[in-house]
Amino acid sequence: MRLVIWLWYHTPVDNLTRELAFPDPPLADDLVLLRPWRDADAAQGFEAFSDEQCLRFSWPRTEPPVLADFLAAASSNEAARLAGAAINFAVAPAAAPDRIWGAASVYDVHLAGGRAAVGYWVAPWARRRGVAGRSVRLLAAWAFTGLGVERLELTCGPDNTASARVAERCGFVREGVMRSHLPFKGARRDTVLFSLLPGELRADEAT
């Protein structure tokens, strides 16, 4: 069984037509590598996701996750990939592929409508290195050229200023706030919506 990133949001699979294949060669630059999850990643991935900041912004339940939650996502995420709804990557250092730096995904894929969304989280030991921005840029470029997507969305909570900053630095345009958009930690949460169109992706400002 392939271990993949915990995908807590609902991904529809009934209007999609083809399996999403992992890119070959893998998506990578001189800093990060986006590769399939492996069974051996379980403990390290769960440790990374259990960080306070990841739980604050990316875990919707009131009770904390356990390892079984992380493992239980594998079959549903693989089903979503096979149905063409989502594809989830482990983010690793390009120089040390067995190390987990976080996760990134393209989800809510609607190829007929030419649109999808991108998401990510970063382990505490990999922050402040540009990992999120590098991962988003790699996924966005692949979504436009490899999948033929014509609109890519990125969402985050209104208080997630770090994710908003990543979106804007990558060229995403803030469209507005979807009020009471998601059930989240026993209540409902607003969601800030960003979008990116072909030709708008910005290069890493640090390079």
mmCIF file with all atom_site columns, N, CA, C and O in Angstrom, residues 137-171:
data_model
loop_
_atom_site.group_PDB
_atom_site.id
_atom_site.type_symbol
_atom_site.label_atom_id
_atom_site.label_alt_id
_atom_site.label_comp_id
_atom_site.label_asym_id
_atom_site.label_entity_id
_atom_site.label_seq_id
_atom_site.pdbx_PDB_ins_code
_atom_site.Cartn_x
_atom_site.Cartn_y
_atom_site.Cartn_z
_atom_site.occupancy
_atom_site.B_iso_or_equiv
_atom_site.pdbx_formal_charge
_atom_site.auth_seq_id
_atom_site.auth_comp_id
_atom_site.auth_asym_id
_atom_site.auth_atom_id
_atom_site.pdbx_PDB_model_num
ATOM 1   N N  . ARG A 1 137 ? 5.630  26.303 -7.301  1.00 0.00 ? 137 ARG A N  1
ATOM 2   C CA . ARG A 1 137 ? 6.035  26.643 -8.670  1.00 0.00 ? 137 ARG A CA 1
ATOM 3   C C  . ARG A 1 137 ? 6.189  25.392 -9.536  1.00 0.00 ? 137 ARG A C  1
ATOM 4   O O  . ARG A 1 137 ? 5.779  25.370 -10.699 1.00 0.00 ? 137 ARG A O  1
ATOM 5   N N  . LEU A 1 138 ? 6.799  24.348 -8.984  1.00 0.00 ? 138 LEU A N  1
ATOM 6   C CA . LEU A 1 138 ? 6.951  23.105 -9.740  1.00 0.00 ? 138 LEU A CA 1
ATOM 7   C C  . LEU A 1 138 ? 5.597  22.506 -10.082 1.00 0.00 ? 138 LEU A C  1
ATOM 8   O O  . LEU A 1 138 ? 5.362  22.071 -11.226 1.00 0.00 ? 138 LEU A O  1
ATOM 9   N N  . LEU A 1 139 ? 4.685  22.478 -9.110  1.00 0.00 ? 139 LEU A N  1
ATOM 10  C CA . LEU A 1 139 ? 3.363  21.905 -9.365  1.00 0.00 ? 139 LEU A CA 1
ATOM 11  C C  . LEU A 1 139 ? 2.571  22.751 -10.348 1.00 0.00 ? 139 LEU A C  1
ATOM 12  O O  . LEU A 1 139 ? 1.870  22.214 -11.223 1.00 0.00 ? 139 LEU A O  1
ATOM 13  N N  . ALA A 1 140 ? 2.649  24.067 -10.213 1.00 0.00 ? 140 ALA A N  1
ATOM 14  C CA . ALA A 1 140 ? 1.885  24.938 -11.107 1.00 0.00 ? 140 ALA A CA 1
ATOM 15  C C  . ALA A 1 140 ? 2.361  24.783 -12.547 1.00 0.00 ? 140 ALA A C  1
ATOM 16  O O  . ALA A 1 140 ? 1.549  24.657 -13.478 1.00 0.00 ? 140 ALA A O  1
ATOM 17  N N  . ALA A 1 141 ? 3.667  24.785 -12.756 1.00 0.00 ? 141 ALA A N  1
ATOM 18  C CA . ALA A 1 141 ? 4.197  24.632 -14.108 1.00 0.00 ? 141 ALA A CA 1
ATOM 19  C C  . ALA A 1 141 ? 3.766  23.301 -14.714 1.00 0.00 ? 141 ALA A C  1
ATOM 20  O O  . ALA A 1 141 ? 3.398  23.222 -15.889 1.00 0.00 ? 141 ALA A O  1
ATOM 21  N N  . TRP A 1 142 ? 3.798  22.243 -13.910 1.00 0.00 ? 142 TRP A N  1
ATOM 22  C CA . TRP A 1 142 ? 3.382  20.930 -14.390 1.00 0.00 ? 142 TRP A CA 1
ATOM 23  C C  . TRP A 1 142 ? 1.884  20.888 -14.667 1.00 0.00 ? 142 TRP A C  1
ATOM 24  O O  . TRP A 1 142 ? 1.445  20.298 -15.666 1.00 0.00 ? 142 TRP A O  1
ATOM 25  N N  . ALA A 1 143 ? 1.074  21.504 -13.810 1.00 0.00 ? 143 ALA A N  1
ATOM 26  C CA . ALA A 1 143 ? -0.372 21.512 -14.020 1.00 0.00 ? 143 ALA A CA 1
ATOM 27  C C  . ALA A 1 143 ? -0.725 22.192 -15.338 1.00 0.00 ? 143 ALA A C  1
ATOM 28  O O  . ALA A 1 143 ? -1.595 21.732 -16.083 1.00 0.00 ? 143 ALA A O  1
ATOM 29  N N  . PHE A 1 144 ? -0.039 23.299 -15.650 1.00 0.00 ? 144 PHE A N  1
ATOM 30  C CA . PHE A 1 144 ? -0.328 24.019 -16.886 1.00 0.00 ? 144 PHE A CA 1
ATOM 31  C C  . PHE A 1 144 ? 0.163  23.260 -18.120 1.00 0.00 ? 144 PHE A C  1
ATOM 32  O O  . PHE A 1 144 ? -0.553 23.157 -19.115 1.00 0.00 ? 144 PHE A O  1
ATOM 33  N N  . THR A 1 145 ? 1.384  22.734 -18.050 1.00 0.00 ? 145 THR A N  1
ATOM 34  C CA . THR A 1 145 ? 1.958  22.111 -19.246 1.00 0.00 ? 145 THR A CA 1
ATOM 35  C C  . THR A 1 145 ? 1.652  20.621 -19.345 1.00 0.00 ? 145 THR A C  1
ATOM 36  O O  . THR A 1 145 ? 1.426  20.102 -20.438 1.00 0.00 ? 145 THR A O  1
ATOM 37  N N  . GLY A 1 146 ? 1.650  19.917 -18.205 1.00 0.00 ? 146 GLY A N  1
ATOM 38  C CA . GLY A 1 146 ? 1.440  18.482 -18.216 1.00 0.00 ? 146 GLY A CA 1
ATOM 39  C C  . GLY A 1 146 ? -0.009 18.055 -18.193 1.00 0.00 ? 146 GLY A C  1
ATOM 40  O O  . GLY A 1 146 ? -0.378 17.033 -18.786 1.00 0.00 ? 146 GLY A O  1
ATOM 41  N N  . LEU A 1 147 ? -0.845 18.822 -17.499 1.00 0.00 ? 147 LEU A N  1
ATOM 42  C CA . LEU A 1 147 ? -2.258 18.476 -17.374 1.00 0.00 ? 147 LEU A CA 1
ATOM 43  C C  . LEU A 1 147 ? -3.156 19.333 -18.264 1.00 0.00 ? 147 LEU A C  1
ATOM 44  O O  . LEU A 1 147 ? -4.324 19.016 -18.436 1.00 0.00 ? 147 LEU A O  1
ATOM 45  N N  . GLY A 1 148 ? -2.618 20.423 -18.768 1.00 0.00 ? 148 GLY A N  1
ATOM 46  C CA . GLY A 1 148 ? -3.437 21.294 -19.599 1.00 0.00 ? 148 GLY A CA 1
ATOM 47  C C  . GLY A 1 148 ? -4.413 22.146 -18.830 1.00 0.00 ? 148 GLY A C  1
ATOM 48  O O  . GLY A 1 148 ? -5.410 22.638 -19.384 1.00 0.00 ? 148 GLY A O  1
ATOM 49  N N  . VAL A 1 149 ? -4.136 22.350 -17.541 1.00 0.00 ? 149 VAL A N  1
ATOM 50  C CA . VAL A 1 149 ? -5.008 23.183 -16.714 1.00 0.00 ? 149 VAL A CA 1
ATOM 51  C C  . VAL A 1 149 ? -4.897 24.643 -17.157 1.00 0.00 ? 149 VAL A C  1
ATOM 52  O O  . VAL A 1 149 ? -3.816 25.115 -17.511 1.00 0.00 ? 149 VAL A O  1
ATOM 53  N N  . GLU A 1 150 ? -5.999 25.366 -17.127 1.00 0.00 ? 150 GLU A N  1
ATOM 54  C CA . GLU A 1 150 ? -6.011 26.781 -17.506 1.00 0.00 ? 150 GLU A CA 1
ATOM 55  C C  . GLU A 1 150 ? -6.339 27.710 -16.342 1.00 0.00 ? 150 GLU A C  1
ATOM 56  O O  . GLU A 1 150 ? -6.295 28.934 -16.494 1.00 0.00 ? 150 GLU A O  1
ATOM 57  N N  . ARG A 1 151 ? -6.661 27.130 -15.199 1.00 0.00 ? 151 ARG A N  1
ATOM 58  C CA . ARG A 1 151 ? -6.884 27.914 -13.986 1.00 0.00 ? 151 ARG A CA 1
ATOM 59  C C  . ARG A 1 151 ? -6.474 27.052 -12.808 1.00 0.00 ? 151 ARG A C  1
ATOM 60  O O  . ARG A 1 151 ? -6.930 25.909 -12.665 1.00 0.00 ? 151 ARG A O  1
ATOM 61  N N  . LEU A 1 152 ? -5.614 27.602 -11.957 1.00 0.00 ? 152 LEU A N  1
ATOM 62  C CA . LEU A 1 152 ? -5.147 26.891 -10.781 1.00 0.00 ? 152 LEU A CA 1
ATOM 63  C C  . LEU A 1 152 ? -5.511 27.718 -9.557  1.00 0.00 ? 152 LEU A C  1
ATOM 64  O O  . LEU A 1 152 ? -5.257 28.925 -9.522  1.00 0.00 ? 152 LEU A O  1
ATOM 65  N N  . GLU A 1 153 ? -6.097 27.071 -8.562  1.00 0.00 ? 153 GLU A N  1
ATOM 66  C CA . GLU A 1 153 ? -6.519 27.766 -7.352  1.00 0.00 ? 153 GLU A CA 1
ATOM 67  C C  . GLU A 1 153 ? -5.650 27.366 -6.165  1.00 0.00 ? 153 GLU A C  1
ATOM 68  O O  . GLU A 1 153 ? -5.101 26.262 -6.117  1.00 0.00 ? 153 GLU A O  1
ATOM 69  N N  . LEU A 1 154 ? -5.534 28.271 -5.214  1.00 0.00 ? 154 LEU A N  1
ATOM 70  C CA . LEU A 1 154 ? -4.873 28.017 -3.936  1.00 0.00 ? 154 LEU A CA 1
ATOM 71  C C  . LEU A 1 154 ? -5.728 28.673 -2.865  1.00 0.00 ? 154 LEU A C  1
ATOM 72  O O  . LEU A 1 154 ? -6.133 29.825 -3.027  1.00 0.00 ? 154 LEU A O  1
ATOM 73  N N  . THR A 1 155 ? -6.024 27.953 -1.810  1.00 0.00 ? 155 THR A N  1
ATOM 74  C CA . THR A 1 155 ? -6.859 28.496 -0.741  1.00 0.00 ? 155 THR A CA 1
ATOM 75  C C  . THR A 1 155 ? -6.146 28.378 0.596   1.00 0.00 ? 155 THR A C  1
ATOM 76  O O  . THR A 1 155 ? -5.290 27.511 0.798   1.00 0.00 ? 155 THR A O  1
ATOM 77  N N  . CYS A 1 156 ? -6.518 29.242 1.529   1.00 0.00 ? 156 CYS A N  1
ATOM 78  C CA . CYS A 1 156 ? -5.988 29.168 2.885   1.00 0.00 ? 156 CYS A CA 1
ATOM 79  C C  . CYS A 1 156 ? -6.932 29.900 3.827   1.00 0.00 ? 156 CYS A C  1
ATOM 80  O O  . CYS A 1 156 ? -7.801 30.661 3.382   1.00 0.00 ? 156 CYS A O  1
ATOM 81  N N  . GLY A 1 157 ? -6.756 29.688 5.117   1.00 0.00 ? 157 GLY A N  1
ATOM 82  C CA . GLY A 1 157 ? -7.535 30.400 6.107   1.00 0.00 ? 157 GLY A CA 1
ATOM 83  C C  . GLY A 1 157 ? -7.143 31.866 6.144   1.00 0.00 ? 157 GLY A C  1
ATOM 84  O O  . GLY A 1 157 ? -6.006 32.221 5.829   1.00 0.00 ? 157 GLY A O  1
ATOM 85  N N  . PRO A 1 158 ? -8.054 32.757 6.552   1.00 0.00 ? 158 PRO A N  1
ATOM 86  C CA . PRO A 1 158 ? -7.744 34.188 6.594   1.00 0.00 ? 158 PRO A CA 1
ATOM 87  C C  . PRO A 1 158 ? -6.570 34.538 7.499   1.00 0.00 ? 158 PRO A C  1
ATOM 88  O O  . PRO A 1 158 ? -5.904 35.564 7.281   1.00 0.00 ? 158 PRO A O  1
ATOM 89  N N  . ASP A 1 159 ? -6.292 33.711 8.508   1.00 0.00 ? 159 ASP A N  1
ATOM 90  C CA . ASP A 1 159 ? -5.190 33.988 9.425   1.00 0.00 ? 159 ASP A CA 1
ATOM 91  C C  . ASP A 1 159 ? -3.878 33.327 9.002   1.00 0.00 ? 159 ASP A C  1
ATOM 92  O O  . ASP A 1 159 ? -2.865 33.473 9.689   1.00 0.00 ? 159 ASP A O  1
ATOM 93  N N  . ASN A 1 160 ? -3.871 32.622 7.876   1.00 0.00 ? 160 ASN A N  1
ATOM 94  C CA . ASN A 1 160 ? -2.669 31.932 7.420   1.00 0.00 ? 160 ASN A CA 1
ATOM 95  C C  . ASN A 1 160 ? -1.866 32.874 6.518   1.00 0.00 ? 160 ASN A C  1
ATOM 96  O O  . ASN A 1 160 ? -1.833 32.748 5.297   1.00 0.00 ? 160 ASN A O  1
ATOM 97  N N  . THR A 1 161 ? -1.215 33.824 7.143   1.00 0.00 ? 161 THR A N  1
ATOM 98  C CA . THR A 1 161 ? -0.494 34.852 6.386   1.00 0.00 ? 161 THR A CA 1
ATOM 99  C C  . THR A 1 161 ? 0.702  34.278 5.627   1.00 0.00 ? 161 THR A C  1
ATOM 100 O O  . THR A 1 161 ? 1.063  34.785 4.564   1.00 0.00 ? 161 THR A O  1
ATOM 101 N N  . ALA A 1 162 ? 1.308  33.223 6.155   1.00 0.00 ? 162 ALA A N  1
ATOM 102 C CA . ALA A 1 162 ? 2.457  32.632 5.469   1.00 0.00 ? 162 ALA A CA 1
ATOM 103 C C  . ALA A 1 162 ? 2.037  32.032 4.130   1.00 0.00 ? 162 ALA A C  1
ATOM 104 O O  . ALA A 1 162 ? 2.710  32.221 3.114   1.00 0.00 ? 162 ALA A O  1
ATOM 105 N N  . SER A 1 163 ? 0.907  31.311 4.109   1.00 0.00 ? 163 SER A N  1
ATOM 106 C CA . SER A 1 163 ? 0.430  30.736 2.852   1.00 0.00 ? 163 SER A CA 1
ATOM 107 C C  . SER A 1 163 ? -0.002 31.812 1.875   1.00 0.00 ? 163 SER A C  1
ATOM 108 O O  . SER A 1 163 ? 0.233  31.699 0.658   1.00 0.00 ? 163 SER A O  1
ATOM 109 N N  . ALA A 1 164 ? -0.635 32.857 2.382   1.00 0.00 ? 164 ALA A N  1
ATOM 110 C CA . ALA A 1 164 ? -1.025 33.961 1.506   1.00 0.00 ? 164 ALA A CA 1
ATOM 111 C C  . ALA A 1 164 ? 0.204  34.598 0.867   1.00 0.00 ? 164 ALA A C  1
ATOM 112 O O  . ALA A 1 164 ? 0.199  34.944 -0.326  1.00 0.00 ? 164 ALA A O  1
ATOM 113 N N  . ARG A 1 165 ? 1.266  34.722 1.633   1.00 0.00 ? 165 ARG A N  1
ATOM 114 C CA . ARG A 1 165 ? 2.495  35.306 1.111   1.00 0.00 ? 165 ARG A CA 1
ATOM 115 C C  . ARG A 1 165 ? 3.107  34.417 0.033   1.00 0.00 ? 165 ARG A C  1
ATOM 116 O O  . ARG A 1 165 ? 3.578  34.904 -1.006  1.00 0.00 ? 165 ARG A O  1
ATOM 117 N N  . VAL A 1 166 ? 3.095  33.101 0.255   1.00 0.00 ? 166 VAL A N  1
ATOM 118 C CA . VAL A 1 166 ? 3.598  32.174 -0.759  1.00 0.00 ? 166 VAL A CA 1
ATOM 119 C C  . VAL A 1 166 ? 2.798  32.314 -2.040  1.00 0.00 ? 166 VAL A C  1
ATOM 120 O O  . VAL A 1 166 ? 3.360  32.390 -3.150  1.00 0.00 ? 166 VAL A O  1
ATOM 121 N N  . ALA A 1 167 ? 1.467  32.347 -1.916  1.00 0.00 ? 167 ALA A N  1
ATOM 122 C CA . ALA A 1 167 ? 0.616  32.472 -3.099  1.00 0.00 ? 167 ALA A CA 1
ATOM 123 C C  . ALA A 1 167 ? 0.953  33.724 -3.897  1.00 0.00 ? 167 ALA A C  1
ATOM 124 O O  . ALA A 1 167 ? 1.135  33.680 -5.122  1.00 0.00 ? 167 ALA A O  1
ATOM 125 N N  . GLU A 1 168 ? 1.055  34.838 -3.216  1.00 0.00 ? 168 GLU A N  1
ATOM 126 C CA . GLU A 1 168 ? 1.305  36.103 -3.905  1.00 0.00 ? 168 GLU A CA 1
ATOM 127 C C  . GLU A 1 168 ? 2.693  36.142 -4.539  1.00 0.00 ? 168 GLU A C  1
ATOM 128 O O  . GLU A 1 168 ? 2.857  36.660 -5.654  1.00 0.00 ? 168 GLU A O  1
ATOM 129 N N  . ARG A 1 169 ? 3.688  35.585 -3.863  1.00 0.00 ? 169 ARG A N  1
ATOM 130 C CA . ARG A 1 169 ? 5.046  35.579 -4.426  1.00 0.00 ? 169 ARG A CA 1
ATOM 131 C C  . ARG A 1 169 ? 5.140  34.679 -5.647  1.00 0.00 ? 169 ARG A C  1
ATOM 132 O O  . ARG A 1 169 ? 5.992  34.902 -6.522  1.00 0.00 ? 169 ARG A O  1
ATOM 133 N N  . CYS A 1 170 ? 4.270  33.678 -5.730  1.00 0.00 ? 170 CYS A N  1
ATOM 134 C CA . CYS A 1 170 ? 4.261  32.799 -6.898  1.00 0.00 ? 170 CYS A CA 1
ATOM 135 C C  . CYS A 1 170 ? 3.437  33.373 -8.049  1.00 0.00 ? 170 CYS A C  1
ATOM 136 O O  . CYS A 1 170 ? 3.443  32.809 -9.145  1.00 0.00 ? 170 CYS A O  1
ATOM 137 N N  . GLY A 1 171 ? 2.726  34.470 -7.805  1.00 0.00 ? 171 GLY A N  1
ATOM 138 C CA . GLY A 1 171 ? 1.955  35.108 -8.862  1.00 0.00 ? 171 GLY A CA 1
ATOM 139 C C  . GLY A 1 171 ? 0.457  34.915 -8.764  1.00 0.00 ? 171 GLY A C  1
ATOM 140 O O  . GLY A 1 171 ? -0.291 35.421 -9.616  1.00 0.00 ? 171 GLY A O  1
#
